[in-house]
């Protein structure tokens, strides 16, 4: 396939499930960009943690979208099962550089031995790989809540991507395509590697890197937890933007599509940012409340002048009409007849 055809086909298949698929393209690109990161940025690179229900595509996306290079085995479909004894991890990592490794199935297993294996493998990976030049980036899959069961040091080293069953039909269509056409994404990234080699030699990506640094603080302001979360999301955006630049230069997409996809990716990162923030205990309650409120149809109460008949002590002599001025009155009641499930009272003094 020509570069333009491979890249165009890749985007055509990924766009229907963009929010779930795009982070894998960014992570694969970031693994190849480690020499440029060392040259321009010197930032610690994160891994990607995919969590969600069983059979929603986490492992298959990690394998088919997140991995294009292999070690001595030559098997691109190979994944490292986290319940495997940790002594085998070093052998799995040998021969891998500037790529990714799939660490599959971090779950709350009831067996103590298996659970200890999972933690031991993750701790071994952190010791062997994080901070090492060219070390493979981890693509970890697991059920919901996996990150909370890991060592706390992992919380700043991973971007968590939550899978849902939304768009499952289009995700299955993409999976079916990449299973039957495995060379499409690998061909696209083969051309991407050639593009990076030429750009690295000629210093072509420094200007794009500096521009991305300047813009990112306004696109996605730093979160209160600290700079590591912001750095992780910045590297994801930087890598994605460089892949988009390559996609345009090879003729696979137009400049308008580059702009549209950048905007979509920033919105997706804003949602991911909330997920990363939620891992701090101080933010968990706010995250749950935000989730609940986002699912509610809420109308806003409007203050006004309302007259109500008041009965006092259940005796007509003590009953009267009373006018309340500038109060919410009956507007403070949830308007369920019009499909609302909540009401916003902006000023509690007007109740």
Coordinates of C-alpha atoms in Angstrom, one line a residue:
X1 CA 0.0 0.0 0.0
X2 CA 1.1 3.6 -0.6
X3 CA 1.4 5.7 2.5
X4 CA -1.6 7.9 1.6
X5 CA -3.8 4.8 1.0
X6 CA -2.7 3.1 4.2
X7 CA -3.2 6.2 6.4
X8 CA -6.5 7.1 4.8
X9 CA -7.9 3.6 5.4
X10 CA -6.6 3.6 8.9
X11 CA -8.5 6.8 9.8
X12 CA -11.7 5.7 7.9
X13 CA -11.8 2.6 10.2
X14 CA -11.0 4.4 13.4
X15 CA -13.1 7.6 13.2
X16 CA -16.4 5.9 14.3
X17 CA -14.8 4.9 17.6
X18 CA -12.4 7.8 17.8
X19 CA -12.3 8.5 21.5
X20 CA -11.4 4.9 22.3
X21 CA -9.1 4.2 19.3
X22 CA -7.1 7.5 19.1
X23 CA -5.2 7.1 22.4
X24 CA -3.7 3.9 21.1
X25 CA -2.4 5.7 17.9
X26 CA -1.0 8.3 20.2
X27 CA 0.7 5.8 22.5
X28 CA 2.2 3.8 19.6
X29 CA 3.5 7.1 18.1
X30 CA 4.9 8.2 21.5
X31 CA 6.8 4.9 21.8
X32 CA 8.5 5.7 18.5
X33 CA 9.1 9.4 19.5
X34 CA 11.2 8.6 22.6
X35 CA 14.5 9.8 20.9
X36 CA 12.8 13.2 20.1
X37 CA 11.4 13.4 23.6
X38 CA 14.9 13.0 25.0
X39 CA 16.2 15.6 22.6
X40 CA 13.5 18.3 23.0
X41 CA 11.4 17.6 26.2
X42 CA 13.1 15.2 28.7
X43 CA 9.7 14.2 30.1
X44 CA 9.0 10.8 31.7
X45 CA 6.7 8.9 29.3
X46 CA 3.4 7.3 30.6
X47 CA 1.8 4.0 29.8
X48 CA -1.9 3.4 28.9
X49 CA -4.3 1.5 31.1
X50 CA -7.5 0.3 29.4
X51 CA -10.3 -0.6 31.9
X52 CA -13.8 -1.7 31.4
X53 CA -16.2 -4.6 31.3
X54 CA -15.4 -8.0 29.9
X55 CA -15.2 -8.4 26.1
X56 CA -15.4 -4.7 25.2
X57 CA -12.3 -4.7 23.0
X58 CA -9.5 -3.7 25.5
X59 CA -7.0 -6.5 24.6
X60 CA -7.7 -6.5 20.9
X61 CA -7.3 -2.8 20.6
X62 CA -4.1 -2.9 22.6
X63 CA -2.8 -5.7 20.3
X64 CA -3.9 -4.5 16.9
X65 CA -3.8 -0.7 17.4
X66 CA -1.1 -0.4 20.0
X67 CA 1.6 -2.7 18.8
X68 CA 3.6 -2.8 15.6
X69 CA 7.0 -4.1 16.6
X70 CA 8.0 -7.3 18.3
X71 CA 10.9 -8.9 20.0
X72 CA 12.6 -12.2 19.3
X73 CA 9.4 -14.2 19.1
X74 CA 8.2 -12.4 15.9
X75 CA 4.6 -12.8 17.2
X76 CA 2.8 -9.4 17.0
X77 CA -0.3 -11.0 18.6
X78 CA 1.6 -12.1 21.7
X79 CA 0.7 -10.5 25.0
X80 CA 2.2 -10.9 28.5
X81 CA -0.4 -12.2 30.9
X82 CA -0.1 -10.4 34.3
X83 CA -0.7 -13.6 36.2
X84 CA 2.5 -15.0 34.7
X85 CA 5.4 -15.5 37.2
X86 CA 7.4 -12.2 37.2
X87 CA 10.7 -14.0 36.4
X88 CA 9.4 -14.3 32.8
X89 CA 8.9 -10.6 32.4
X90 CA 12.6 -9.8 31.8
X91 CA 12.7 -12.3 29.0
X92 CA 9.6 -10.8 27.4
X93 CA 11.2 -7.3 27.6
X94 CA 14.5 -8.4 26.0
X95 CA 14.9 -7.2 22.5
X96 CA 12.1 -4.6 22.7
X97 CA 13.0 -0.9 22.3
X98 CA 11.0 2.2 21.3
X99 CA 7.8 0.2 21.1
X100 CA 5.0 -1.0 23.4
X101 CA 4.3 -4.2 25.4
X102 CA 0.8 -5.5 26.2
X103 CA 0.4 -6.5 29.8
X104 CA -3.0 -8.2 29.8
X105 CA -5.7 -8.7 32.4
X106 CA -5.2 -6.9 35.6
X107 CA -8.2 -8.2 37.6
X108 CA -9.2 -8.7 41.2
X109 CA -8.5 -12.4 41.3
X110 CA -9.5 -14.2 44.5
X111 CA -6.3 -16.4 44.5
X112 CA -3.6 -14.8 46.7
X113 CA -0.8 -16.3 44.6
X114 CA -2.1 -14.9 41.4
X115 CA -2.8 -11.6 42.9
X116 CA 0.8 -11.4 44.3
X117 CA 2.0 -12.3 40.8
X118 CA 0.2 -9.4 39.2
X119 CA 1.6 -6.9 41.7
X120 CA 5.1 -8.4 41.4
X121 CA 5.0 -8.2 37.6
X122 CA 3.9 -4.6 37.7
X123 CA 6.6 -3.7 40.3
X124 CA 9.2 -5.5 38.2
X125 CA 8.2 -3.7 35.1
X126 CA 8.5 -0.3 36.9
X127 CA 11.9 -1.3 38.2
X128 CA 13.2 -2.6 34.8
X129 CA 11.7 -0.1 32.4
X130 CA 10.4 3.2 33.7
X131 CA 13.0 5.9 33.2
X132 CA 15.1 3.7 30.9
X133 CA 15.8 5.2 27.5
X134 CA 13.9 3.4 24.8
X135 CA 12.0 1.1 27.2
X136 CA 8.7 -0.3 25.8
X137 CA 5.7 1.6 27.0
X138 CA 3.1 -0.6 28.8
X139 CA -0.4 -1.1 27.5
X140 CA -2.2 -2.6 30.4
X141 CA -5.7 -4.0 30.3
X142 CA -7.9 -4.7 33.3
X143 CA -11.3 -4.5 34.9
X144 CA -12.7 -1.3 36.4
X145 CA -10.8 -0.2 39.5
X146 CA -7.5 -1.9 38.5
X147 CA -5.5 1.3 39.1
X148 CA -6.7 1.6 42.6
X149 CA -5.4 -1.9 43.4
X150 CA -1.9 -1.1 42.0
X151 CA 1.0 0.4 43.8
X152 CA 0.3 4.2 44.2
X153 CA 3.4 5.0 42.2
X154 CA 1.5 3.7 39.1
X155 CA -1.1 6.4 39.3
X156 CA 1.2 9.1 38.0
X157 CA 2.7 6.7 35.4
X158 CA -0.5 5.7 33.5
X159 CA -3.2 7.4 31.5
X160 CA -6.4 5.5 32.2
X161 CA -8.8 5.0 29.2
X162 CA -12.2 3.7 30.3
X163 CA -13.9 1.4 27.8
X164 CA -17.7 1.2 27.6
X165 CA -20.1 -0.8 25.5
X166 CA -21.0 2.4 23.7
X167 CA -20.1 2.1 20.0
X168 CA -19.4 -1.6 20.5
X169 CA -20.8 -2.4 17.1
X170 CA -18.4 -0.1 15.2
X171 CA -15.6 -1.2 17.5
X172 CA -16.3 -4.8 16.5
X173 CA -16.3 -3.8 12.9
X174 CA -12.9 -2.1 13.3
X175 CA -11.5 -5.2 15.1
X176 CA -12.8 -7.5 12.3
X177 CA -11.1 -5.3 9.7
X178 CA -7.7 -5.1 11.4
X179 CA -7.8 -8.8 12.1
X180 CA -8.3 -9.6 8.4
X181 CA -6.0 -6.7 7.2
X182 CA -3.2 -6.6 9.9
X183 CA -0.7 -4.9 7.6
X184 CA -2.8 -1.7 7.1
X185 CA -1.8 -0.2 10.5
X186 CA 1.7 -1.6 10.3
X187 CA 2.2 -0.2 6.8
X188 CA 1.1 3.2 8.0
X189 CA 3.5 3.1 10.9
X190 CA 6.3 1.8 8.7
X191 CA 6.0 5.0 6.7
X192 CA 5.7 7.0 9.9
X193 CA 9.0 5.6 11.1
X194 CA 10.6 6.7 7.8
X195 CA 9.0 10.2 8.3
X196 CA 10.4 10.4 11.8
X197 CA 13.9 9.4 10.7
X198 CA 14.0 12.1 8.1
X199 CA 12.5 14.7 10.5
X200 CA 15.0 13.8 13.2
X201 CA 18.0 14.1 11.0
X202 CA 16.8 17.5 9.7
X203 CA 15.4 18.8 13.0
X204 CA 12.0 19.4 11.4
X205 CA 9.8 18.7 14.4
X206 CA 11.4 21.1 16.9
X207 CA 9.2 24.0 15.8
X208 CA 6.0 21.8 16.0
X209 CA 7.1 20.6 19.5
X210 CA 7.6 24.2 20.8
X211 CA 4.3 25.4 19.3
X212 CA 2.5 22.4 21.0
X213 CA 4.1 23.3 24.3
X214 CA 2.9 26.9 24.1
X215 CA -0.6 26.0 23.1
X216 CA -1.2 23.1 25.4
X217 CA -1.5 25.2 28.6
X218 CA -4.5 27.0 27.1
X219 CA -6.0 23.8 25.6
X220 CA -5.8 21.8 28.8
X221 CA -4.7 23.8 31.9
X222 CA -2.6 21.9 34.4
X223 CA -4.7 20.0 37.0
X224 CA -4.4 20.6 40.7
X225 CA -2.9 17.2 41.4
X226 CA 0.4 18.3 40.0
X227 CA 2.4 18.5 36.8
X228 CA 2.9 14.8 36.1
X229 CA -0.7 14.3 35.1
X230 CA -0.5 17.3 32.8
X231 CA 2.8 16.1 31.3
X232 CA 1.3 12.7 30.6
X233 CA -1.6 14.2 28.7
X234 CA 0.7 16.7 26.9
X235 CA 2.9 13.8 25.6
X236 CA -0.2 12.0 24.4
X237 CA -1.3 15.1 22.5
X238 CA 2.2 15.9 21.2
X239 CA 2.6 12.4 19.8
X240 CA -0.9 12.4 18.3
X241 CA -0.3 15.8 16.7
X242 CA 2.9 14.6 15.1
X243 CA 1.1 11.6 13.6
X244 CA -1.5 13.9 12.3
X245 CA 1.2 16.0 10.7
X246 CA 2.6 12.9 9.0
X247 CA -0.9 11.9 7.9
X248 CA -1.3 15.2 6.2
X249 CA 2.2 15.3 4.6
X250 CA 1.8 11.8 3.1
X251 CA -1.5 12.8 1.5
X252 CA -3.7 10.6 3.7
X253 CA -5.9 13.5 5.2
X254 CA -6.5 17.1 4.5
X255 CA -5.5 20.1 6.7
X256 CA -9.2 20.6 7.6
X257 CA -9.3 17.0 8.9
X258 CA -6.1 17.6 10.9
X259 CA -7.8 20.6 12.6
X260 CA -11.0 18.6 13.2
X261 CA -9.2 15.6 14.7
X262 CA -7.0 17.9 16.9
X263 CA -10.2 19.5 18.3
X264 CA -11.7 16.1 18.9
X265 CA -8.6 14.8 20.6
X266 CA -8.4 17.8 23.0
X267 CA -12.0 17.2 24.0
X268 CA -11.3 13.6 24.6
X269 CA -8.2 14.6 26.7
X270 CA -10.4 16.9 28.8
X271 CA -12.6 13.9 29.6
X272 CA -9.5 11.8 30.4
X273 CA -8.2 14.5 32.6
X274 CA -11.2 14.1 34.9
X275 CA -10.5 10.4 35.1
X276 CA -6.9 11.0 36.1
X277 CA -7.9 13.6 38.7
X278 CA -10.4 11.1 40.2
X279 CA -7.5 8.9 41.3
X280 CA -6.8 11.4 44.1
X281 CA -8.9 10.5 47.1
X282 CA -9.9 14.2 47.5
X283 CA -11.5 14.1 44.1
X284 CA -13.4 10.8 44.2
X285 CA -16.6 12.3 45.8
X286 CA -16.5 15.2 43.2
X287 CA -16.1 12.7 40.4
X288 CA -19.1 10.6 41.5
X289 CA -21.2 13.8 42.0
X290 CA -20.1 15.1 38.5
X291 CA -21.1 11.7 36.9
X292 CA -24.5 11.8 38.6
X293 CA -25.2 15.4 37.7
X294 CA -24.2 14.9 34.0
X295 CA -26.8 12.2 33.8
X296 CA -29.6 14.3 35.1
X297 CA -32.0 16.5 33.1
X298 CA -32.0 19.7 35.3
X299 CA -34.1 22.8 34.9
X300 CA -33.2 26.1 36.7
X301 CA -35.7 27.6 39.1
X302 CA -36.7 31.2 38.3
X303 CA -37.6 33.6 41.1
X304 CA -40.8 35.6 40.9
X305 CA -43.8 36.9 42.9
X306 CA -46.2 34.1 44.0
X307 CA -49.4 34.3 46.1
X308 CA -50.3 31.3 48.2
X309 CA -53.3 30.5 50.4
X310 CA -52.0 29.8 53.9
X311 CA -54.0 27.9 56.5
X312 CA -52.9 28.5 60.1
X313 CA -53.8 26.1 62.9
X314 CA -56.5 24.6 60.6
X315 CA -58.9 27.4 61.4
X316 CA -60.5 29.7 58.8
X317 CA -60.1 32.8 61.0
X318 CA -56.3 32.3 60.9
X319 CA -56.1 31.6 57.2
X320 CA -55.1 34.2 54.5
X321 CA -53.5 34.8 51.2
X322 CA -49.8 35.8 51.3
X323 CA -47.7 37.1 48.4
X324 CA -44.0 36.2 48.3
X325 CA -41.9 38.5 46.2
X326 CA -38.7 37.4 44.5
X327 CA -38.9 33.8 45.6
X328 CA -38.7 30.5 43.7
X329 CA -42.1 29.4 44.8
X330 CA -43.4 26.3 43.0
X331 CA -40.4 26.6 40.6
X332 CA -38.4 24.9 43.3
X333 CA -40.3 21.6 42.5
X334 CA -38.8 19.2 40.0
X335 CA -40.8 19.5 36.8
X336 CA -41.1 15.7 36.2
X337 CA -44.0 16.3 33.8
X338 CA -41.6 17.8 31.3
X339 CA -38.9 15.1 31.6
X340 CA -36.7 16.8 34.3
X341 CA -35.1 14.8 37.1
X342 CA -33.6 17.7 39.0
X343 CA -33.9 21.4 39.7
X344 CA -31.1 24.0 40.2
X345 CA -31.6 26.5 43.0
X346 CA -28.9 29.0 42.4
X347 CA -29.7 31.0 45.6
X348 CA -30.9 28.9 48.6
X349 CA -32.1 32.1 50.3
X350 CA -34.9 32.4 47.8
X351 CA -36.6 29.1 48.8

